[in-house]
Coordinates of C-alpha atoms and ligand atoms in Angstrom, one line a residue:
X24 CA 24.7 -21.6 5.7
X25 CA 22.1 -20.7 8.2
X26 CA 18.7 -18.8 7.3
X27 CA 20.3 -15.7 8.4
X28 CA 21.4 -13.1 5.8
X29 CA 24.9 -12.8 7.9
X30 CA 25.9 -13.0 11.4
X31 CA 25.4 -9.4 12.9
X32 CA 26.5 -10.6 16.4
X33 CA 29.9 -9.7 16.0
X34 CA 29.5 -6.3 14.6
X35 CA 26.1 -5.5 15.5
X36 CA 23.4 -4.5 13.3
X37 CA 25.1 -1.0 12.2
X38 CA 28.5 -2.4 12.0
X39 CA 30.8 -2.8 9.0
X40 CA 29.6 -6.6 8.6
X41 CA 26.4 -5.3 7.2
X42 CA 26.4 -4.1 3.6
X43 CA 22.9 -2.3 3.8
X44 CA 22.4 1.0 5.6
X45 CA 20.9 0.7 9.0
X46 CA 17.7 2.1 8.2
X47 CA 15.6 -1.2 8.6
X48 CA 17.4 -2.9 11.5
X49 CA 19.0 -6.4 11.2
X50 CA 17.3 -8.6 8.2
X51 CA 15.5 -11.5 9.9
X52 CA 15.9 -14.2 7.1
X53 CA 17.4 -14.2 3.6
X54 CA 15.2 -15.5 1.2
X55 CA 16.1 -17.2 -2.2
X56 CA 13.0 -18.3 -3.8
X57 CA 9.2 -17.9 -3.8
X58 CA 5.9 -19.6 -5.5
X59 CA 2.7 -18.7 -5.0
X60 CA 2.2 -18.1 -1.1
X61 CA 5.4 -20.1 -0.3
X62 CA 8.9 -18.8 0.2
X63 CA 12.4 -20.5 0.8
X64 CA 15.1 -19.5 2.7
X65 CA 19.0 -20.0 2.0
X66 CA 18.8 -23.1 4.5
X67 CA 16.0 -24.7 2.3
X68 CA 13.3 -23.8 4.9
X69 CA 9.8 -23.4 3.7
X70 CA 7.8 -20.6 4.9
X71 CA 4.2 -19.1 4.1
X72 CA 3.9 -15.8 3.1
X73 CA 1.1 -13.8 4.9
X74 CA 2.7 -10.4 4.5
X75 CA 3.4 -10.2 0.6
X76 CA 6.3 -7.9 1.4
X77 CA 3.8 -5.4 2.7
X78 CA 0.7 -6.1 0.6
X79 CA 2.7 -6.1 -2.6
X80 CA 2.6 -9.7 -4.2
X81 CA -1.0 -10.0 -4.0
X82 CA -0.9 -12.6 -6.9
X83 CA 1.7 -14.4 -5.1
X84 CA 5.4 -15.2 -5.9
X85 CA 6.9 -16.0 -9.5
X86 CA 3.3 -15.5 -10.9
X87 CA 3.8 -17.2 -14.4
X88 CA 1.7 -14.2 -16.4
X89 CA 3.9 -11.6 -14.3
X90 CA 7.2 -13.7 -15.2
X91 CA 6.2 -13.9 -18.8
X92 CA 5.4 -10.4 -18.9
X93 CA 8.8 -9.3 -17.5
X94 CA 10.7 -11.9 -19.7
X95 CA 9.1 -11.0 -22.9
X96 CA 9.3 -7.2 -22.5
X97 CA 12.7 -7.4 -21.3
X98 CA 13.5 -9.0 -24.7
X99 CA 11.7 -6.4 -26.6
X100 CA 12.2 -2.7 -25.3
X101 CA 12.8 -1.4 -21.9
X102 CA 13.1 2.4 -21.9
X103 CA 13.0 5.3 -24.5
X104 CA 12.2 8.5 -22.4
X105 CA 9.2 10.8 -22.2
X106 CA 10.2 12.5 -25.3
X107 CA 8.5 9.5 -26.6
X108 CA 5.9 6.9 -25.5
X109 CA 5.9 3.1 -26.0
X110 CA 3.2 0.7 -26.6
X111 CA 3.4 -1.0 -23.1
X112 CA 3.1 2.5 -21.3
X113 CA 0.2 3.5 -23.5
X114 CA -1.7 -0.2 -23.1
X115 CA -1.3 0.2 -19.5
X116 CA -2.4 3.9 -19.1
X117 CA -5.4 2.9 -20.9
X118 CA -5.9 -0.2 -18.8
X119 CA -5.4 1.6 -15.6
X120 CA -7.6 4.4 -16.6
X121 CA -10.4 2.1 -17.5
X122 CA -10.1 0.5 -14.1
X123 CA -10.4 4.0 -12.2
X124 CA -13.2 5.0 -14.5
X125 CA -15.1 1.7 -13.5
X126 CA -14.6 2.9 -9.9
X127 CA -15.0 6.6 -10.2
X128 CA -17.2 7.4 -13.2
X129 CA -14.6 9.7 -14.7
X130 CA -12.3 8.8 -17.2
X131 CA -9.4 10.8 -15.7
X132 CA -5.6 10.7 -16.7
X133 CA -2.6 8.9 -15.1
X134 CA 1.1 9.5 -14.4
X135 CA 3.4 6.6 -13.8
X136 CA 6.2 6.7 -11.4
X137 CA 8.3 3.9 -9.2
X138 CA 6.9 3.8 -5.8
X139 CA 4.1 5.0 -3.4
X140 CA 6.1 7.9 -2.2
X141 CA 6.4 9.1 -5.7
X142 CA 3.0 8.7 -6.4
X143 CA 2.0 10.8 -3.4
X144 CA 4.8 13.4 -4.2
X145 CA 2.9 13.7 -7.6
X146 CA -0.4 14.2 -6.2
X147 CA 0.9 16.6 -3.5
X148 CA 2.4 19.0 -6.3
X149 CA -0.9 18.6 -8.3
X150 CA -2.7 19.6 -5.3
X151 CA -0.6 22.9 -5.1
X152 CA -0.9 23.4 -8.8
X153 CA -4.8 23.1 -8.7
X154 CA -4.8 25.1 -5.5
X155 CA -2.8 28.0 -6.9
X156 CA -0.4 30.3 -5.0
X157 CA -1.4 30.9 -1.1
X158 CA -3.6 27.7 -1.3
X159 CA -1.1 24.9 -1.0
X160 CA -1.8 23.3 2.5
X161 CA -2.8 19.5 2.5
X162 CA -4.3 18.0 5.4
X163 CA -3.8 14.5 6.4
X164 CA -4.5 12.0 9.5
X165 CA -2.9 11.5 12.2
X166 CA -1.6 7.8 12.2
X167 CA -1.2 8.0 8.6
X168 CA 1.5 6.8 6.3
X169 CA 2.4 8.1 2.9
X170 CA 5.8 7.6 2.2
X171 CA 9.3 8.5 3.3
X172 CA 10.4 11.4 0.7
X173 CA 10.5 14.6 2.4
X174 CA 7.0 15.9 1.1
X175 CA 5.4 12.4 1.6
X176 CA 7.0 12.3 5.2
X177 CA 5.5 15.8 5.9
X178 CA 1.8 14.4 5.1
X179 CA 2.7 11.3 7.0
X180 CA 0.9 11.9 10.6
X181 CA 3.2 10.3 12.7
X182 CA 5.2 13.3 14.6
X183 CA 7.9 10.9 15.8
X184 CA 9.0 10.1 12.1
X185 CA 9.3 14.0 11.5
X186 CA 11.3 14.9 14.5
X187 CA 15.0 13.7 13.3
X188 CA 14.6 15.8 10.1
X189 CA 13.4 18.9 11.0
X190 CA 12.8 21.2 9.7
X191 CA 10.0 19.6 7.6
X192 CA 8.6 21.3 4.2
X193 CA 5.8 23.4 5.3
X194 CA 2.1 23.3 4.3
X195 CA 1.1 20.0 5.9
X196 CA -1.6 19.8 8.7
X197 CA -2.9 16.7 10.8
X198 CA -6.0 16.1 12.3
X199 CA -7.7 13.1 13.9
X200 CA -8.6 10.1 11.8
X201 CA -12.0 9.5 11.7
X202 CA -13.2 13.0 13.2
X203 CA -14.7 15.1 10.2
X204 CA -15.6 17.8 12.6
X205 CA -11.6 18.1 13.7
X206 CA -11.0 18.2 9.9
X207 CA -13.5 21.2 9.3
X208 CA -12.1 23.2 12.1
X209 CA -8.5 22.7 10.6
X210 CA -9.6 24.3 7.6
X211 CA -8.9 27.7 6.2
X212 CA -8.5 29.3 2.5
X213 CA -5.2 28.1 2.3
X214 CA -6.1 24.3 2.4
X215 CA -6.3 22.9 -1.1
X216 CA -6.6 19.0 -0.5
X217 CA -7.2 16.3 2.0
X218 CA -5.3 13.1 1.4
X219 CA -6.4 9.8 3.4
X220 CA -6.2 6.1 3.6
X221 CA -9.3 4.2 3.5
X222 CA -7.8 1.8 5.8
X223 CA -4.4 3.1 7.7
X224 CA -2.1 0.1 6.9
X225 CA 0.9 1.2 8.6
X226 CA -0.8 3.0 11.4
X227 CA -2.2 -0.4 12.5
X228 CA -4.6 -1.6 9.8
X229 CA -7.4 0.9 10.9
X230 CA -10.3 1.0 8.4
X231 CA -12.2 4.6 8.2
X232 CA -15.9 4.3 8.5
X233 CA -18.0 4.9 5.3
X234 CA -19.7 7.9 7.2
X235 CA -16.4 9.6 7.6
X236 CA -15.4 9.1 4.1
X237 CA -18.5 10.4 2.7
X238 CA -18.1 13.6 5.2
X239 CA -14.6 14.1 3.5
X240 CA -16.3 13.9 0.1
X241 CA -19.0 16.5 1.3
X242 CA -16.4 18.9 2.7
X243 CA -14.2 18.8 -0.2
X244 CA -17.3 19.6 -2.5
X245 CA -18.3 22.5 -0.3
X246 CA -14.8 23.9 -0.3
X247 CA -13.8 23.3 -3.7
X248 CA -10.8 21.3 -2.3
X249 CA -9.4 17.8 -3.6
X250 CA -9.9 14.4 -2.1
X251 CA -6.8 12.6 -2.5
X252 CA -7.1 8.9 -1.7
X253 CA -4.2 7.1 -1.0
X254 CA -4.7 3.3 -2.2
X255 CA -1.1 2.5 -2.4
X256 CA -1.6 -0.4 0.2
X257 CA -5.5 -0.8 -0.1
X258 CA -5.5 -0.6 -4.0
X259 CA -5.7 -3.3 -6.6
X260 CA -8.3 -5.8 -4.7
X261 CA -6.4 -5.9 -1.3
X262 CA -9.7 -4.9 0.6
X263 CA -12.3 -6.9 -1.4
X264 CA -13.0 -4.0 -4.0
X265 CA -10.6 -2.7 -6.7
X266 CA -10.0 0.4 -4.4
X267 CA -10.9 1.0 -0.7
X268 CA -12.9 4.1 -1.4
X269 CA -15.6 1.8 -3.4
X270 CA -16.8 0.6 0.1
X271 CA -17.9 4.0 0.9
X272 CA -19.2 4.7 -2.4
X273 CA -17.1 8.1 -2.6
X274 CA -15.5 9.1 -5.7
X275 CA -12.0 10.8 -5.0
X276 CA -10.6 13.5 -7.3
X277 CA -7.0 12.0 -7.0
X278 CA -5.9 8.4 -6.4
X279 CA -2.4 7.1 -5.8
X280 CA -1.3 3.6 -6.0
X281 CA 1.9 1.4 -6.0
X282 CA 2.6 -1.8 -4.2
X283 CA 0.2 -4.6 -5.7
X284 CA 0.0 -2.6 -8.9
X285 CA 3.6 -4.3 -9.7
X286 CA 3.5 -7.5 -7.7
X287 CA 6.8 -7.0 -6.9
X288 CA 8.1 -4.9 -9.8
X289 CA 8.5 -1.4 -8.8
X290 CA 5.8 0.9 -10.1
X291 CA 3.4 3.5 -9.1
X292 CA 0.9 5.7 -10.4
X293 CA -1.3 8.7 -9.6
X294 CA -4.6 9.2 -11.4
X295 CA -6.8 12.3 -11.4
X296 CA -10.1 13.5 -12.7
X297 CA -9.4 15.0 -16.2
X298 CA -10.2 18.5 -15.1
X299 CA -7.9 18.1 -12.1
X300 CA -5.0 16.8 -13.9
X301 CA -5.3 19.8 -16.5
X302 CA -3.8 21.9 -13.6
X303 CA -0.4 20.2 -14.7
X304 CA 1.3 21.7 -17.9
X305 CA 4.5 20.4 -19.6
X306 CA 7.6 20.8 -17.4
X307 CA 5.5 20.9 -14.2
X308 CA 6.4 17.1 -13.3
X309 CA 8.1 14.2 -14.7
X310 CA 10.6 11.4 -14.0
X311 CA 13.0 9.3 -16.1
X312 CA 11.4 6.0 -15.4
X313 CA 7.8 7.4 -15.8
X314 CA 5.9 4.8 -18.1
X315 CA 9.3 2.8 -18.6
X316 CA 8.3 -0.2 -20.7
X317 CA 9.0 -3.1 -18.5
X318 CA 7.2 -1.7 -15.5
X319 CA 3.9 -0.9 -17.5
X320 CA 4.2 -4.3 -19.3
X321 CA 3.8 -5.6 -15.5
X322 CA 0.9 -3.3 -14.8
X323 CA -1.1 -4.5 -17.9
X324 CA -0.3 -8.1 -16.7
X325 CA -1.5 -7.6 -13.3
X326 CA -4.5 -5.8 -14.2
X327 CA -5.6 -8.6 -16.8
X328 CA -4.8 -11.3 -14.2
X329 CA -6.8 -9.6 -11.3
X330 CA -9.7 -9.0 -13.8
X331 CA -9.4 -12.8 -15.1
X332 CA -9.4 -14.3 -11.4
X333 CA -12.2 -11.5 -10.3
X334 CA -9.4 -10.5 -7.5
X335 CA -11.8 -8.2 -5.5
X336 CA -14.3 -11.1 -5.1
X337 CA -11.7 -13.5 -4.1
X338 CA -10.0 -11.4 -1.7
X339 CA -13.3 -10.6 -0.1
X340 CA -14.0 -14.5 0.1
X341 CA -10.7 -15.7 1.5
X342 CA -10.5 -12.6 3.9
X343 CA -14.0 -13.6 5.4
X344 CA -12.6 -17.2 5.9
X345 CA -9.4 -16.0 7.2
X346 CA -11.2 -13.5 9.7
X347 CA -13.7 -16.2 10.8
X348 CA -11.0 -18.6 11.9
X349 CA -8.8 -16.1 13.5
X350 CA -11.4 -14.7 15.8
X351 CA -12.1 -18.0 17.1
X352 CA -8.7 -18.8 18.2
X353 CA -7.9 -18.2 22.2
X354 CA -5.9 -15.2 22.8
X355 CA -7.3 -12.8 20.0
X356 CA -9.1 -9.9 21.0
X357 CA -10.5 -8.8 17.8
X358 CA -9.7 -8.9 14.0
X359 CA -9.9 -5.7 12.1
X360 CA -9.4 -4.6 8.8
X361 CA -11.0 -5.4 5.3
X362 CA -10.8 -8.1 2.6
X363 CA -7.1 -9.7 3.0
X364 CA -5.7 -6.7 4.9
X365 CA -6.3 -7.9 8.4
X366 CA -4.9 -7.4 11.9
X367 CA -5.2 -9.8 14.8
X368 CA -5.4 -7.5 17.8
X369 CA -4.0 -9.2 21.0
X370 CA -5.2 -6.5 23.6
X371 CA -3.5 -4.2 26.3
X372 CA -0.2 -5.7 27.6
X373 CA 0.3 -8.2 24.8
X374 CA 3.5 -8.5 22.9
X375 CA 3.0 -8.7 18.8
X376 CA 6.8 -8.7 18.5
X377 CA 7.2 -11.8 20.6
X378 CA 4.4 -13.5 18.4
X379 CA 5.6 -12.2 15.1
X380 CA 9.0 -13.7 15.9
X381 CA 7.6 -17.0 17.1
X382 CA 5.4 -17.4 13.9
X383 CA 8.6 -16.7 12.0
X384 CA 10.3 -19.3 13.5
X385 CA 7.3 -21.6 12.9
X386 CA 7.4 -20.6 9.0
X387 CA 4.9 -18.1 8.9
X388 CA 5.7 -14.7 7.7
X389 CA 3.7 -11.6 9.3
X390 CA 4.6 -8.3 10.6
X391 CA 3.9 -6.6 14.1
X392 CA 2.0 -3.6 12.9
X393 CA 1.6 -2.1 16.4
X394 CA 2.8 -3.2 19.8
X395 CA -0.1 -5.4 20.4
X396 CA -1.2 -6.5 16.8
X397 CA 0.0 -8.7 14.0
X398 CA -0.7 -7.8 10.3
X399 CA -1.9 -10.5 7.9
X400 CA -1.8 -9.7 4.1
X401 CA -1.7 -13.1 2.2
X402 CA -1.7 -13.2 -1.8
X403 CA -5.4 -12.7 -2.9
X404 CA -4.6 -16.4 -4.6
X405 CA -4.1 -18.1 -1.0
X406 CA -5.5 -21.3 -0.6
X407 CA -7.8 -22.5 1.9
X408 CA -5.5 -25.2 2.9
X409 CA -2.8 -22.6 3.3
X410 CA -5.3 -20.5 5.4
X411 CA -5.6 -23.3 7.7
X412 CA -2.1 -24.1 7.8
X413 CA -1.4 -20.3 8.8
X414 CA -4.2 -20.5 11.4
X415 CA -2.9 -23.6 12.9
X416 CA 0.5 -22.0 13.5
X417 CA -0.9 -18.9 14.9
X418 CA -3.1 -21.0 17.1
X419 CA -0.3 -23.3 18.3
X420 CA 1.9 -20.0 19.2
X421 CA -1.0 -18.4 21.1
X422 CA -1.9 -21.7 23.0
X423 CA 1.6 -21.8 23.8
X424 CA 1.0 -18.3 25.4
X425 CA 3.5 -16.3 23.1
X426 CA 2.6 -12.7 23.1
X427 CA -0.5 -13.2 24.6
X428 CA -1.8 -10.4 27.1
X429 CA -1.5 -11.5 31.0
Ligands
PLP513 C1 3.8 1.6 1.7 C2 2.9 2.9 1.4 C3 3.4 4.3 1.0 C4 4.8 4.4 0.3 O1 5.1 3.5 -0.6 P1 6.6 3.5 -1.1 O2 6.5 2.4 -2.5 O3 7.1 2.4 0.1 O4 7.3 4.7 -1.4 C5 2.7 5.2 0.7 N1 1.3 5.2 1.3 C6 0.7 4.1 1.9 C7 -0.6 4.0 2.4 C8 1.6 3.0 2.1 O5 1.2 1.9 2.5

């Protein structure tokens, strides 16, 4: 069998041969095993994973502490419903709250869910409840990504993603990212909250500057609006701090999380300041799988392991190492991002897709995050030797002229 999941040449990527709905395009590789930074496909070919399933497997594949947490909890208790709680969810809620308390200075409360989009749905509902009737509008940035459910999609500042699904839910407004004056100009008494990414991940790995984030905090304070920070991609040490907002010294009212929080096990959460969380009353929100024992056992294991290895410091150090080696490569115009969430910018006229394809063929998993930039998000546990190996692969492809701007 080849490394491809199935032959799409006969039926085409939307044809009957493919068992998946055609929302992702044809799969490039079928992986069967992972360990640390390494992946293997069905044909036995080894890859270095410098994408981590989009900043998810930050502790690497098949991490023993995560495997152990899943296996142990699977043999003990999976689920009991939210008429009750369970020991795993309670422990994880306290660990997560402690983490946010260290970063924000407020104890706060958490709600568990299963994905980033769901975390944002909960935050958007909380903003409406907090604002009250007539004060329901949420402002977000162009270029943002907040998820694929209808409200999260409406918050996502990418009009092309809305267009096929008109009419969108109302109560959403978009302004230029990084422009606090534009945000102020869009305000009126119907606005309850601002939702922002500290680094726009899907938007091309574009970090906000600290001044901008501080201006958003000030504007929200002046108007009594909530500052919601979407840390789904940036959270859990990825940027070199536990959360991206810490770089700017800004304290959000609401934080949404998912991705690396489960290291590949589906789980998400929203945290809010205690007085903000109090806007919710029983019956306002829920999910059958909120705080399910197995997912929350993983959350505790991730937090403990990330604390044990000092994941933020490790991400900062490895990120600096990777960045320094990438900027030295011919063909690289710039490297942007924070910590281990980086984009290699090749400049106008470059072809990031071509580079991505070549890198994959050479055994390096990345992603073409824009037409001219490739995203790198290796595990925080990546070794220096693996960084050298990945940079060598990229250097070889660029030296051969693949994807390079003319
Ligand atoms: C990935 C992502 C989401 C959506 O998360 P899902 O788990 O795919 O629903 C939301 N916000 C940001 C910033 C993301 O990167």
